[in-house]
Structures are given as C-alpha cells and as structure tokens.
Coordinates of C-alpha atoms in Angstrom, one line a residue:
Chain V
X3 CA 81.6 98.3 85.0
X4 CA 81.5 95.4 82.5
X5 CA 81.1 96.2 78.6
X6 CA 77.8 94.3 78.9
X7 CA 76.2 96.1 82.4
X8 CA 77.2 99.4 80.0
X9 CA 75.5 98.1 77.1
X10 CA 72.4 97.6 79.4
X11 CA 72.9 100.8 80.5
X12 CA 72.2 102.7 76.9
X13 CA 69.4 100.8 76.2
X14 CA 67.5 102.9 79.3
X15 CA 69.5 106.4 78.7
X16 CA 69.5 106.3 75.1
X17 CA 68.1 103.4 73.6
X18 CA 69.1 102.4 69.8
X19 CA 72.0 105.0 70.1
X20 CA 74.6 102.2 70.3
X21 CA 75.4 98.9 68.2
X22 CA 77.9 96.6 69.3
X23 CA 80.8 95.5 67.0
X24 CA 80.5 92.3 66.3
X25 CA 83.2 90.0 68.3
X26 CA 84.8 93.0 69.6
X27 CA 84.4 95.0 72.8
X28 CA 83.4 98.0 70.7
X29 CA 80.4 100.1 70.6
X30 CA 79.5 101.8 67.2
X31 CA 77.7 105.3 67.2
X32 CA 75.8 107.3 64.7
X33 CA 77.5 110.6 63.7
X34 CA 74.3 112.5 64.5
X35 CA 73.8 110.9 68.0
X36 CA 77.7 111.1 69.2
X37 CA 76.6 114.2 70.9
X38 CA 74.4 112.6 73.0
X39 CA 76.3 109.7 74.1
X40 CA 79.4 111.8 74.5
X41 CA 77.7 113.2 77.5
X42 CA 76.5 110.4 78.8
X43 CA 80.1 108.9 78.8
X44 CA 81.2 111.8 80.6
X45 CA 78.3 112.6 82.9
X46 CA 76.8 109.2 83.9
X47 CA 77.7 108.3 87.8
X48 CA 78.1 104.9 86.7
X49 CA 80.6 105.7 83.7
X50 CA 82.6 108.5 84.3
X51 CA 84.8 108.3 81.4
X52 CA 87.0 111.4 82.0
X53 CA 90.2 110.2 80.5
X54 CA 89.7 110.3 76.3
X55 CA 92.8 107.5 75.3
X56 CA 93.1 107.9 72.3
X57 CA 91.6 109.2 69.4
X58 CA 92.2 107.6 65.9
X59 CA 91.0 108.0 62.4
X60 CA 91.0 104.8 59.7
X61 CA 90.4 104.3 56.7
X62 CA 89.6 100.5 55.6
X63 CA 90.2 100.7 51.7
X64 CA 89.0 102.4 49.0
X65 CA 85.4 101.9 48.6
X66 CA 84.4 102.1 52.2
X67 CA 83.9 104.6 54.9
X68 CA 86.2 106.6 56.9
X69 CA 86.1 105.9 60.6
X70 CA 87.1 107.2 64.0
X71 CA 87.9 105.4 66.7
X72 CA 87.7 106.6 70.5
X73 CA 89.3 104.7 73.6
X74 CA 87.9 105.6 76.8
X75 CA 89.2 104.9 80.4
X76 CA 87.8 106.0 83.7
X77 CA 90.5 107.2 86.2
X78 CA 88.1 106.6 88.8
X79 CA 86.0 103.5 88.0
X80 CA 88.3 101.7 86.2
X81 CA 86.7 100.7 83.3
X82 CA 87.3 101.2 79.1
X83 CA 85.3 101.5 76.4
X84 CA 86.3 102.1 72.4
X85 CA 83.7 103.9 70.5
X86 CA 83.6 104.0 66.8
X87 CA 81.9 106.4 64.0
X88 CA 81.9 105.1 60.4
X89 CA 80.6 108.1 57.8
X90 CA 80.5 108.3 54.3
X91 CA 83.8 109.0 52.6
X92 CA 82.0 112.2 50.5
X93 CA 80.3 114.7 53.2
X94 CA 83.0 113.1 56.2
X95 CA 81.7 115.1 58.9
X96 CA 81.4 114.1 63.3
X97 CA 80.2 116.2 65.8
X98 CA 83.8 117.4 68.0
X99 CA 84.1 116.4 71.9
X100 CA 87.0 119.0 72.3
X101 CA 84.8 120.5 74.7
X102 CA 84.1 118.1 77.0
X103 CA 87.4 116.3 76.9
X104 CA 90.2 118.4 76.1
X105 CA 92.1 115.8 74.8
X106 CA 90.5 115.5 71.6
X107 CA 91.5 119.3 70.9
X108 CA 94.6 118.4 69.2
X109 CA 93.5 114.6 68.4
X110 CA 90.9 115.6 66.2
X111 CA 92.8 118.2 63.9
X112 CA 95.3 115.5 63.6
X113 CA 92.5 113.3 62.0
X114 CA 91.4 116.5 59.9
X115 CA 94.8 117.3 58.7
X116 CA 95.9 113.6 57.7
X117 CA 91.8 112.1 57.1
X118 CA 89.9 114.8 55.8
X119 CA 87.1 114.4 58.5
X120 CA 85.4 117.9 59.7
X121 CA 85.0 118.1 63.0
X122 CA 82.0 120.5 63.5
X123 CA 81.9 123.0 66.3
X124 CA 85.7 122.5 66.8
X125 CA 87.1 125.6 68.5
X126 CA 90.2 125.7 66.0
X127 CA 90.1 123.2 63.1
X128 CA 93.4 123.5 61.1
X129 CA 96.2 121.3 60.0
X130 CA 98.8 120.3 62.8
X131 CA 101.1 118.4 61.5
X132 CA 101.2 118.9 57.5
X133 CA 102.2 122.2 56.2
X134 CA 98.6 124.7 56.1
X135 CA 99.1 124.9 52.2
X136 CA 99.0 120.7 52.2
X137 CA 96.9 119.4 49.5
X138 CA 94.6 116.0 49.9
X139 CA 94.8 113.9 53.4
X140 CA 97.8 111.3 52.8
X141 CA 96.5 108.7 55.4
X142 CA 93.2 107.6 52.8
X143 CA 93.5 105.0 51.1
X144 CA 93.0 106.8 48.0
X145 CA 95.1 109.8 48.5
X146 CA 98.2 110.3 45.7
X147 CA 101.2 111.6 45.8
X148 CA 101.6 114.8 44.4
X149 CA 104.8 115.1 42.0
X150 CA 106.0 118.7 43.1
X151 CA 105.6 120.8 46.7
X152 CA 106.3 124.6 45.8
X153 CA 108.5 123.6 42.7
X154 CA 110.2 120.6 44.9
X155 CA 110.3 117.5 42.9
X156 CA 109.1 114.4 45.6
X157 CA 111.1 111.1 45.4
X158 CA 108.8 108.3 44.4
X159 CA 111.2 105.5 44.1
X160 CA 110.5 102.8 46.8
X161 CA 112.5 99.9 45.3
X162 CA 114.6 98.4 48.4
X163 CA 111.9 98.9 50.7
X164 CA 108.5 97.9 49.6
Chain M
X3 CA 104.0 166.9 70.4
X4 CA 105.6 166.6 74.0
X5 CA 101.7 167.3 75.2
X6 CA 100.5 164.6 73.2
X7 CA 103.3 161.9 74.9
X8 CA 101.5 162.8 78.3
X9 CA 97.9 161.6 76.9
X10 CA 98.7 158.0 77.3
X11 CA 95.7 157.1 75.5
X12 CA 97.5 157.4 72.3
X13 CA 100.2 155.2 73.1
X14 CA 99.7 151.8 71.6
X15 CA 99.1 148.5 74.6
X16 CA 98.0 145.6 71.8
X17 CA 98.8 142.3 72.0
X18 CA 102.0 141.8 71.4
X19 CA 102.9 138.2 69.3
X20 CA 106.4 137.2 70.2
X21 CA 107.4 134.0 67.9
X22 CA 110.0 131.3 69.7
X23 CA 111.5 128.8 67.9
X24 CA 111.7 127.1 65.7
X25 CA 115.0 127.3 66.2
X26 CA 115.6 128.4 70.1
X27 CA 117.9 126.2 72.5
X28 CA 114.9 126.1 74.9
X29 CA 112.4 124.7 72.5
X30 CA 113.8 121.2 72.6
X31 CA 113.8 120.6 69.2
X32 CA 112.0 122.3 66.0
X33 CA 109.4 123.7 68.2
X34 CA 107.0 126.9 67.3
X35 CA 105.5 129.1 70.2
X36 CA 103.4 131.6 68.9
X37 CA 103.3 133.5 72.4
X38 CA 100.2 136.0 73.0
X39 CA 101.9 138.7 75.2
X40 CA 100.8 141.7 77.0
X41 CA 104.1 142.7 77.9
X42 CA 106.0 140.4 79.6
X43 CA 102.8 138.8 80.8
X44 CA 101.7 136.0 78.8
X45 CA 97.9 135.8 77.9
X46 CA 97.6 132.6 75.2
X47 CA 100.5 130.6 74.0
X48 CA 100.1 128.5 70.5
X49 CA 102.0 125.5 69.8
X50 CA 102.8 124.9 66.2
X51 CA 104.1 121.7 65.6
X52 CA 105.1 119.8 62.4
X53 CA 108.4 120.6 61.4
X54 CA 109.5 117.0 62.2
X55 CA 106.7 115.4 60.8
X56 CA 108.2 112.4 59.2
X57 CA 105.3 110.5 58.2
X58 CA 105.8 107.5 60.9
X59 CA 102.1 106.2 60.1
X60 CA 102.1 106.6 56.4
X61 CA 105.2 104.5 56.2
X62 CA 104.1 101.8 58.7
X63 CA 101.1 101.0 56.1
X64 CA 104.0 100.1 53.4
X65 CA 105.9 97.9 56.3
X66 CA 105.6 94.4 57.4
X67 CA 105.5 94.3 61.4
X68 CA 109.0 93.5 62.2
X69 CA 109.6 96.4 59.7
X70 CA 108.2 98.8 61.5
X71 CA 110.7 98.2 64.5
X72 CA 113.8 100.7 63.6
X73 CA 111.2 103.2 62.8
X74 CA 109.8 103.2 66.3
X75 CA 113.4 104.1 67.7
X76 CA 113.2 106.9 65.5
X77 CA 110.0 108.4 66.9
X78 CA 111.3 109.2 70.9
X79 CA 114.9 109.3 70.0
X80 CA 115.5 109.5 74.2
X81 CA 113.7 106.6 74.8
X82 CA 113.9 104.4 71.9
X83 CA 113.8 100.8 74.1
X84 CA 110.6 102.0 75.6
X85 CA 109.2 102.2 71.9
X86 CA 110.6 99.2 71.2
X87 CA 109.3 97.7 73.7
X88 CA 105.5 99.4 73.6
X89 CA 105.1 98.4 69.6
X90 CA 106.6 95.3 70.6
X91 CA 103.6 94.7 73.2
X92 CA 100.9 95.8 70.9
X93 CA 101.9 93.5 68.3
X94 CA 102.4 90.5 70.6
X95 CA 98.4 91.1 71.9
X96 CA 97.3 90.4 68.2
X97 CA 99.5 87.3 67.9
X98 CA 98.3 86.2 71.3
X99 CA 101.9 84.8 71.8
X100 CA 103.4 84.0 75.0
X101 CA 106.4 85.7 75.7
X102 CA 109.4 83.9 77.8
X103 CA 110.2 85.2 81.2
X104 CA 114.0 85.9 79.9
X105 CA 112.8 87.8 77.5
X106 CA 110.5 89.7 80.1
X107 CA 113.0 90.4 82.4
X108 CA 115.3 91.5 79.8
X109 CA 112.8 94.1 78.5
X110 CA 112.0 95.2 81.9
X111 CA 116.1 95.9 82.9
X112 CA 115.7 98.1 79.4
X113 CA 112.9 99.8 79.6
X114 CA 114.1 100.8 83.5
X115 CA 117.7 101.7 82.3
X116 CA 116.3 103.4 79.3
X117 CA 113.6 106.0 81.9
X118 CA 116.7 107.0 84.0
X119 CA 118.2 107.8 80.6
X120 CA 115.9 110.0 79.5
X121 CA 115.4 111.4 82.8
X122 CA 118.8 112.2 83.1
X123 CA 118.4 114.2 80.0
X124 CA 115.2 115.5 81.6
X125 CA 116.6 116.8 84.4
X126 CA 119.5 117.8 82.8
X127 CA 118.2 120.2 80.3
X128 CA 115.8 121.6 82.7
X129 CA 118.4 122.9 84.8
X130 CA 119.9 123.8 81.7
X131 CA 116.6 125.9 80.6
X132 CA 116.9 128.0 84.3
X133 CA 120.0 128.5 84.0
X134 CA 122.1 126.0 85.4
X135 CA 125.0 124.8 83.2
X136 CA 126.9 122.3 85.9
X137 CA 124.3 119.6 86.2
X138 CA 123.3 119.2 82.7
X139 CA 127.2 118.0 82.6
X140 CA 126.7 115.8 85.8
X141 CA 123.9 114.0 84.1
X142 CA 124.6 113.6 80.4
X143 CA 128.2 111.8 81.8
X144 CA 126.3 109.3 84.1
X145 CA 123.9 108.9 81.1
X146 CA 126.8 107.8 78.8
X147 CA 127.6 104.8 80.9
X148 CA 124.2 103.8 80.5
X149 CA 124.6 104.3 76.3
X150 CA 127.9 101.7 77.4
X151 CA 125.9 99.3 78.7
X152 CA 123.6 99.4 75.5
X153 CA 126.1 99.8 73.1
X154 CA 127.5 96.2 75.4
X155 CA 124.0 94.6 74.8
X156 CA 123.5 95.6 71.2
X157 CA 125.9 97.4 69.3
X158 CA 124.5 100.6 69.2
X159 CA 123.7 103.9 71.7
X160 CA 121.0 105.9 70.7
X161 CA 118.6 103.8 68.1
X162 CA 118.8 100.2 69.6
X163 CA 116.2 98.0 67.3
X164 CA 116.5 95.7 70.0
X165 CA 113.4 94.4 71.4
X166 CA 111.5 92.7 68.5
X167 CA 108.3 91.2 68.1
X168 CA 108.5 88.1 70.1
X169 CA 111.7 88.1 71.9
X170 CA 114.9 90.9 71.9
X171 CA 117.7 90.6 69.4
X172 CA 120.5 89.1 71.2
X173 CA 120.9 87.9 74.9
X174 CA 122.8 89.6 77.5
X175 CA 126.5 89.3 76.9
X176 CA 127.9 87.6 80.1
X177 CA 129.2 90.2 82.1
X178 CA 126.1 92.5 81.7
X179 CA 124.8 91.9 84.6
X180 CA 127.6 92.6 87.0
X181 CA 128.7 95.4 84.9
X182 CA 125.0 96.6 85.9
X183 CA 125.8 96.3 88.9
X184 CA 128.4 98.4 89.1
X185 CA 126.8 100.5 87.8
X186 CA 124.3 101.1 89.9
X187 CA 126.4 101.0 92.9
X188 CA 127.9 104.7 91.4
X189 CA 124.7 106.0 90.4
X190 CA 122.7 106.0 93.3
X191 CA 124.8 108.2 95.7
X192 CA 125.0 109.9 92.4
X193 CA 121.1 111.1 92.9
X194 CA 121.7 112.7 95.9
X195 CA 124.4 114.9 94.5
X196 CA 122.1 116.2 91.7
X197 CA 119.7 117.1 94.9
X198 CA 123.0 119.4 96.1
X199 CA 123.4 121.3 93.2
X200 CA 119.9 121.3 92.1
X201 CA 116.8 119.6 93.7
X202 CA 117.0 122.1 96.4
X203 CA 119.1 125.1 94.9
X204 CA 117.4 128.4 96.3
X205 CA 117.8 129.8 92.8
X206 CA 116.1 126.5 91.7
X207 CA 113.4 126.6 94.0
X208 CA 112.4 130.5 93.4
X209 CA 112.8 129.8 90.0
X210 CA 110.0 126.8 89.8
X211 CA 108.0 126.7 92.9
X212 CA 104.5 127.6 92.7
X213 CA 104.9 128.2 89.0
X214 CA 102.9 126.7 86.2
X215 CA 100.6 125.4 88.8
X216 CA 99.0 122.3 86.7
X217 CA 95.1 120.7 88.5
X218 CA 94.7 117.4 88.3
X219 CA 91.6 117.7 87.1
X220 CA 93.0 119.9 83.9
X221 CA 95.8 117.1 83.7
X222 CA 93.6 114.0 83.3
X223 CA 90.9 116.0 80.8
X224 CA 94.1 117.1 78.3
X225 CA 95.0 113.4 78.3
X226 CA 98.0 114.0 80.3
X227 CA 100.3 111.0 81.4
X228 CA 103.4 110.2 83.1
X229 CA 105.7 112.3 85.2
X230 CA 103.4 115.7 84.4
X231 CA 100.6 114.2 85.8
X232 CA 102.3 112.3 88.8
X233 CA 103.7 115.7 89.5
X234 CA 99.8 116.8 89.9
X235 CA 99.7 113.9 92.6
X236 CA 97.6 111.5 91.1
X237 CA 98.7 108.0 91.7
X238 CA 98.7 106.5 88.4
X239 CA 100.9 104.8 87.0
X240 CA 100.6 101.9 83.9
X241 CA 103.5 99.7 85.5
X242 CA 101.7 99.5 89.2
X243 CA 97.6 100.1 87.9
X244 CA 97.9 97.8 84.8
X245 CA 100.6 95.4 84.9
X246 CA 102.7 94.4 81.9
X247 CA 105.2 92.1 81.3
X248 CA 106.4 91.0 84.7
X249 CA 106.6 94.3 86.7
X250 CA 103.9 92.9 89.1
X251 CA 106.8 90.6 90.9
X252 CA 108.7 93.5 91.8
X253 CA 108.4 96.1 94.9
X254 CA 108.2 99.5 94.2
X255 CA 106.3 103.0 94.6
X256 CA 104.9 105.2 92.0
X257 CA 106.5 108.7 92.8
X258 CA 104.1 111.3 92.9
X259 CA 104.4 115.0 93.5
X260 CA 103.1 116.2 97.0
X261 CA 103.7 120.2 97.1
X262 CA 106.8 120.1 99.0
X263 CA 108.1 123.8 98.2
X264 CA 104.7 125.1 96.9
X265 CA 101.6 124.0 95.6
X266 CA 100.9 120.4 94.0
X267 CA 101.8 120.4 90.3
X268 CA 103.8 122.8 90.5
X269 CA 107.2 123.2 87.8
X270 CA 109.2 121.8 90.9
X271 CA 106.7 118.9 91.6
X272 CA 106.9 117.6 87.6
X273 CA 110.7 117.9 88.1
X274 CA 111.2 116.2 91.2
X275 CA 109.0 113.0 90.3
X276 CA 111.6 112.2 87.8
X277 CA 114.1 112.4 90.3
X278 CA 112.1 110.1 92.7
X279 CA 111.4 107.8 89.8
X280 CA 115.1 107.5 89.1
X281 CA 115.2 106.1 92.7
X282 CA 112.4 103.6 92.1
X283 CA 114.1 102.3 88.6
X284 CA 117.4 101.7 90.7
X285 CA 115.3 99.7 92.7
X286 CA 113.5 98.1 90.1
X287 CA 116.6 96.9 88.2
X288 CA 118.3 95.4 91.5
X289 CA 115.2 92.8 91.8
X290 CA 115.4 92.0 87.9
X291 CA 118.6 91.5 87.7
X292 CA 118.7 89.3 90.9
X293 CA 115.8 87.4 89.7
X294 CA 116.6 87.3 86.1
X295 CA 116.1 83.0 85.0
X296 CA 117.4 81.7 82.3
X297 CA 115.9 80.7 79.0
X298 CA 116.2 81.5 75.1
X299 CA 115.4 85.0 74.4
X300 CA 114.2 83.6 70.7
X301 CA 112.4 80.9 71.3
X302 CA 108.6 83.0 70.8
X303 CA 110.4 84.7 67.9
X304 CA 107.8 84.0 64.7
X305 CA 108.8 83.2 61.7
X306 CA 106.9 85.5 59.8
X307 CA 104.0 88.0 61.6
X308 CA 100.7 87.7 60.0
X309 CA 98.0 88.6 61.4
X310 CA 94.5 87.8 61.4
X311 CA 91.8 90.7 61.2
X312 CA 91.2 92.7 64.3
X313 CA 92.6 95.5 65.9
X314 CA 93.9 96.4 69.6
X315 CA 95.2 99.0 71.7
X316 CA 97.9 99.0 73.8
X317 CA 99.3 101.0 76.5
X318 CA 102.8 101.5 77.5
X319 CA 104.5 103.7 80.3
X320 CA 107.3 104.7 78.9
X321 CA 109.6 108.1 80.1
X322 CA 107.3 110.5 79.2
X323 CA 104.0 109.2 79.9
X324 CA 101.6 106.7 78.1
X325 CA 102.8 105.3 74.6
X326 CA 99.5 103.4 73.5
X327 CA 99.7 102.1 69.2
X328 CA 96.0 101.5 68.1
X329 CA 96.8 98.9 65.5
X330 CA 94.1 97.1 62.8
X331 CA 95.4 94.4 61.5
X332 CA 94.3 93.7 57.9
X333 CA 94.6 89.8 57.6
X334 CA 98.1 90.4 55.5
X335 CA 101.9 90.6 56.9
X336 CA 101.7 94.4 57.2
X337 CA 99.4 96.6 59.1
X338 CA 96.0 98.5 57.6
X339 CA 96.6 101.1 59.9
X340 CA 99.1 101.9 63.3
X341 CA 98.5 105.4 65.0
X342 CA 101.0 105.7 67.8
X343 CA 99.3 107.9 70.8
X344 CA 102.2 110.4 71.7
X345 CA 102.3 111.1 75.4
X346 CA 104.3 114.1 75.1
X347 CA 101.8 115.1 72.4
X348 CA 99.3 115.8 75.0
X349 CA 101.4 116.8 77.5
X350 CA 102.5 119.9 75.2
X351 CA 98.8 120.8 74.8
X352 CA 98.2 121.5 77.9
X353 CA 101.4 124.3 78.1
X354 CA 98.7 127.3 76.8
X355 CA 96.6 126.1 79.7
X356 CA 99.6 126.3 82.3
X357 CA 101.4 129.2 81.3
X358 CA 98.7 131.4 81.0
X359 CA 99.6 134.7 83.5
X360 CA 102.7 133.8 83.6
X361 CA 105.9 135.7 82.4
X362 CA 108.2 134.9 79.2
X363 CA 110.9 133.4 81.3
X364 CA 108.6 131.0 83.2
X365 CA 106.8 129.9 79.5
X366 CA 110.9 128.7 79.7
X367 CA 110.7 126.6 82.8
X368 CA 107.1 125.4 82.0
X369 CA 108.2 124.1 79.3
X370 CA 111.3 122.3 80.3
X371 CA 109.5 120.6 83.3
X372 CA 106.8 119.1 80.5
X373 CA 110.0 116.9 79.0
X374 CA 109.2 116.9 75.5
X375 CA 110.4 114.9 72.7
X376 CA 109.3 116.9 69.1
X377 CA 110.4 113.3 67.4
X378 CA 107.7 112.0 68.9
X379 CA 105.3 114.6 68.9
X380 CA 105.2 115.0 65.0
X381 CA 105.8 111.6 64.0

C-alpha cells in the first residue's frame, strides 16, 4: 500500500487521528489517540503492520518536545510506515504498544531509561541499560553530567576529541 | 521430628532464583540471567543487560559522521565490516551520493567474508556451550585466515574502520583476490567436515532438536531478524527482499530452517541456517570476485559530510540479523541524534519466551543458538 492510499485510509477509520509530516513520508499522532491507531496498524486487512522496526526516542534541542519515533514494516504486504509522537518535555508520557507488538517491550524502557518518557500501561518499566540508581536521562538535550557516581569522580575532559 | 519430615506439606517448593552471569563462560559476554526455577524446570527467565553500556549514542551526538566510524566497529566486535558497512549506508541515503561499483563490490566481498566470520564463531561456541570442545578449534583456525585476509586489506584483524562514508579506505592490495581464492578453495570442503563432527553428531542432535521450539509468528512480533528467524522458516532475508548495494546481480538462496531433525525453529534449525548461509556466502564471494570492475574506491569520498535536515532509516543484514541506524540529521557536520537498532537486542528478548519449560542446561543451548553479541546489545 502507498503512504498516500494509507493516508486515505485514516481519514474513514479514524479521521483527524493522523497529520502528515511535512516533506517526509511520516505520519504524526497524538499521544492520547496512539492507542487507537496502534490497532488499526496492527488489525487493518489492508495494513497489517506486524513487524515494529524500530523504536526511537529524540530529542530536538532544548526548548522543544521530546519525540518518539516508530518504523513499521509488513512481513506480509510489504509496505512501511514511520509514526511519530511529539509530547511536552514536562508530563512526557505515551500510551505503550508492548502488547500488541512485543518488540517495543524492551524498545520502550530503553527510551524511558536514556529519555525520561513514561510509557503507561507498560508491563515492566525500568531502566535497561543505565545502572537502576541512574540519575537524569543522558540522551536530552539538557541533561548534565553529574560530577560523582557512588563517590567515583567522572572524567569531563574532552579536549582531543570534540 | 522424623514424623514431621513425612508431612511434605512443610517442606518448602518456592521459586527458586538462580542468578547466571555476569560472569559465566556461557553468557557470551557480561550477560545477567535472572532465571525463575522450579527445580530444574525453568518458569521465567530475565535478562539484565547493561554492563557494557558504553554510551555509543551519547557519543555519536559529540562526533562528526566520519567520526563516528571506529565507534561502530566497536559496537559488534564479531562483525565490525558489517557495521561499517550498515552506518556507512545510512549516511550515504542522506547525502544522496552515488557510490562506485568498485567500492560496491568491495563492501559486498566484506561484508560476506565478515558473516562466515562471525558464523564461524557462532558455530563454534555453540558446540562449545553443549559440550563440544574440538570444533570450536576447527572454526576459530579457519576464522584466522579470514582475520589474514583483513589484516592484508587493511592493517588490522578485529576493528577494521574500513568502509567509510563514501567509498572504503584503501583498495585491494593486488593479490587479494587470488589469495581469496585460495581461500575458498580450503574452506568449502571445510563445511562439510564441521557437518562430521557436529551438524549431525547424535549427542548434537539429542542435545538441540525439538528444543527451544521458536513460532514464527512469536519471532516476527519480538522484532526478530536474521538467522533466528530464518531458522523459524520464514523467507526473509534484507540481501534477497530489499536489495542493497549490488547483491541483486548475484545468485543465491536465503537458507531457511525446515525441521529436519525436529520441529521448525528448533535450537538445531537456528544453528544449521548459519551453516547453510556459510555455503551461500562462499557462493556469493565467487561471483564478486569474478565480476569485480575496476574503478577508484575514493572517488565519491566527500570532503567534509554535512548534512542537510532530515532524517532516515536504514536497514542492514548483517550476521546476526537486521542492523537499521535511525539518523536525524541536524543541518551541521555532526548528527542530532543516531539510535542504532541492535538485532541481537531483540533476538535476546525473546530467550524468556523460548526457554520457558525448559531445563537449566537447555536455557544453555537456547542461548547459544540466538548468537549474541553483548557489545552490541548495550551499546
């Protein structure tokens, strides 16, 4: 299926759930409607998106908000779609897929651990990668450095390589 | 007191948690299982990963994009051209460069030499893992005269920083290609001898044959890729189903596991598609290197990599599955943000899912036939 027949085909399922990024083949969603959509993705005859990608969280500077981004493909039809969710950088919180594709299980405590965003209704929402006594989310923009971890002093000099 | 011991209501049956790694030779790396038991029968197994966490993405937002080259080696230390060469083609769709057909070829007889590499290991250590010791030292010495031919092309055996944005660091010293040859002459009857002492071993057989029985169905839902989900017999594979480079111009199958000792997807299955893929890589590298034209490998090389704003994602097959980097560029010579999707990251999650029912000592062979890399899992 074409991005466009797919846009066409939200507009009668679910209409005003999607926006399309401008000059990109990329849909935007509201956090609140992702739900929604997610099963459509997965349960539409026409999309069958049962392969989740990847599943990446960004964070565009300082002032703005954080985003997730979500690359579908269809084993069966053949087709891809990225979906992305943009919420405020204060209450960061998206409704979690890990039940309809397994695949965002681990995905989307990676984005907790190193974004800050709450996945709600996650079966197991913990840090995976950073240590569980980590403090801040080191992939924002805005995140600093801590100068100790449990009375280890952390190198900050970067001159040679930045 | 002896009254009591017959009442065995009061003895205690709990879960038991056993705790492997992160230090155990069967964990391939710095691995944490955090096994649920109920006696030797495994009820819920939980990964914990992170001890290699290196911060791979962190750094990449302080690099400029030919920067961030040596640091993808350093992620899937097994199969560091096939990094190379997946960051390589993620950057190169931003530029919107065209790449010469040298160069393609060149990346295609590494990335082929690299996958029976790391299979080699693969299979090595899996026979390694059920206990046998002799095959592990068959493969790891045919693997070394693969690290010679590297080491040949660019100095070095294990992190090559050879293919860069653009085009590969140096061209093929002149004898390369016949020494490749040569190569391949030895290893192919080579394959059949690991089938002797291994492929179809009874030990090996009882040992992984209709265990860790993985649906394709689960498989493609936890995001799995590469040889564990070939082994489940679906036909998918990013070389044959979405062609890169120039892999379209050559003949060859995508192995796929078909329940020859037991069910499909069975520990057997994900071992034995890395053996058939071996086969198809030999095959592979005898077209390219027949075919190979000639050409300056630096000639799409850029100056400097800047890149306007946008972002793409790209997907890779490399040893273990699909390597895709989501990358936004930022308009500047260095990257707003690269997340590299780990194939053996989703391949490991699926292990609880697999192993549950099974005993301790298959958790072991489960685990070996899932080929992970904890370099690239943590980052």
């Amino acid at each position: 299926m074409e991005f466009n027949q797919i846009i066409e085909l939200f507009e009668i399922r679910c209409p005003g759930c999607v926006t399309v990024v401008e000059g990109q083949q990329a849909l935007t969603v509201q956090a609140e409607k992702w739900p929604e959509v997610a099963k459509i993705l997965s349960e539409d005859p026409d999309l069958t998106f049962d392969s989740l990608m990847c599943l990446t969280g960004y964070d565009k500077g300082t002032g703005d908000a954080l985003g997730v981004a979500y690359n579908f493909h269809s084993m069966s039809k053949l087709h891809k779609l990225e979906i992305r969710i943009e919420v405020p950088r204060e209450s960061a919180e998206i409704p979690s897929v890990a039940n309809i594709w397994r695949a965002a299980d681990w995905h989307e405590r990676e984005v907790y651990d190193l974004f800050g965003i709450t996945f709600t209704g996650h079966p197991d929402l913990k840090r995976i990668l950073l240590p569980d006594d980590w403090e801040g989310y080191p992939l924002r923009k805005d995140y600093e450095t801590p100068d100790y971890y449990h009375g280890m002093p952390i190198p900050k000099d970067k001159t040679g390589w930045e | 007191m002896a009254e009591q011991l017959k009442d065995f209501s009061l003895l205690h049956s709990d879960e038991m948690i056993l705790n492997m790694g992160p230090q155990h030779p069967s964990t391939h790396g710095v691995l944490r299982l955090k096994i649920h038991t109920d006696g030797e029968i495994v009820s819920r197994i939980e990964p914990i990963i992170g001890y290699l966490h290196r911060c791979f993405e962190k750094h990449c937002e302080f690099l400029t994009y030919e920067q961030i080259v040596p640091f993808t080696d350093r992620t899937d230390y097994l199969a560091a051209m096939n990094m190379n060469d997946a960051y390589a083609l993620a950057v190169e769709k931003l530029l919107e460069i065209e790449i010469p057909e040298r160069v393609q070829y060149i990346r295609v007889i590494m990335a082929e030499l690299q996958r029976i590499a790391s299979h080699l290991v693969a299979v090595g250590t899996f026979g390694l893992d059920v206990g046998g010791i002799t095959p592990f030292t068959w493969t790891i010495r045919d693997r070394e005269r693969i690290l010679d031919l590297f080491e040949y092309v660019c100095g070095a055996r294990l992190l090559y920083n050879y293919i860069w944005v653009g085009g590969v660091s140096h061209d093929l010293p002149e004898k390369f290609i016949r020494r490749t040859l040569e190569f391949l002459d030895y290893f192919e009857p080579q394959i059949e001898e690991y089938n002797q002492i291994l492929t179809y071993n009874k030990i090996f057989i009882e040992r992984t044959a209709d265990v860790g029985t993985l649906t394709p169905e689960v498989a493609i839902n936890y995001g799995c890729t590469g040889p564990v989900l070939r082994g489940s017999g679906v036909k998918w594979d990013l070389r044959k189903t979405e062609p890169y480079a120039v892999y379209d111009k050559f003949d060859f199958d995508i192995a796929v596991g078909d329940g020859r000792m037991g069910t499909v997807g069975d520990t057997w299955d994900r071992y034995f598609v890395r053996i058939i893929e071996m086969k198809e890589s030999v095959k592979i590298l005898r077209q390219a290197l027949a075919q190979i034209p000639d050409g300056d490998v630096h000639a799409a090389v850029p100056k400097k990599v800047r890149i306007k704003e946008g972002s793409v994602y790209s997907r890779y097959e490399s040893a273990r599955g699909e390597v895709g980097f989501y990358i936004i560029a930022g308009g500047k010579d260095k990257p707003m943000r690269v997340k590299m999707r780990s194939p053996a990251f989703c391949n490991l999650s699926v292990l609880s899912e697999i192993a549950e029912g099974w005993m301790i000592s298959d958790v072991i062979a489960i685990l070996g036939s899932l080929d992970i890399v904890l370099g690239e899992i943590d980052r």
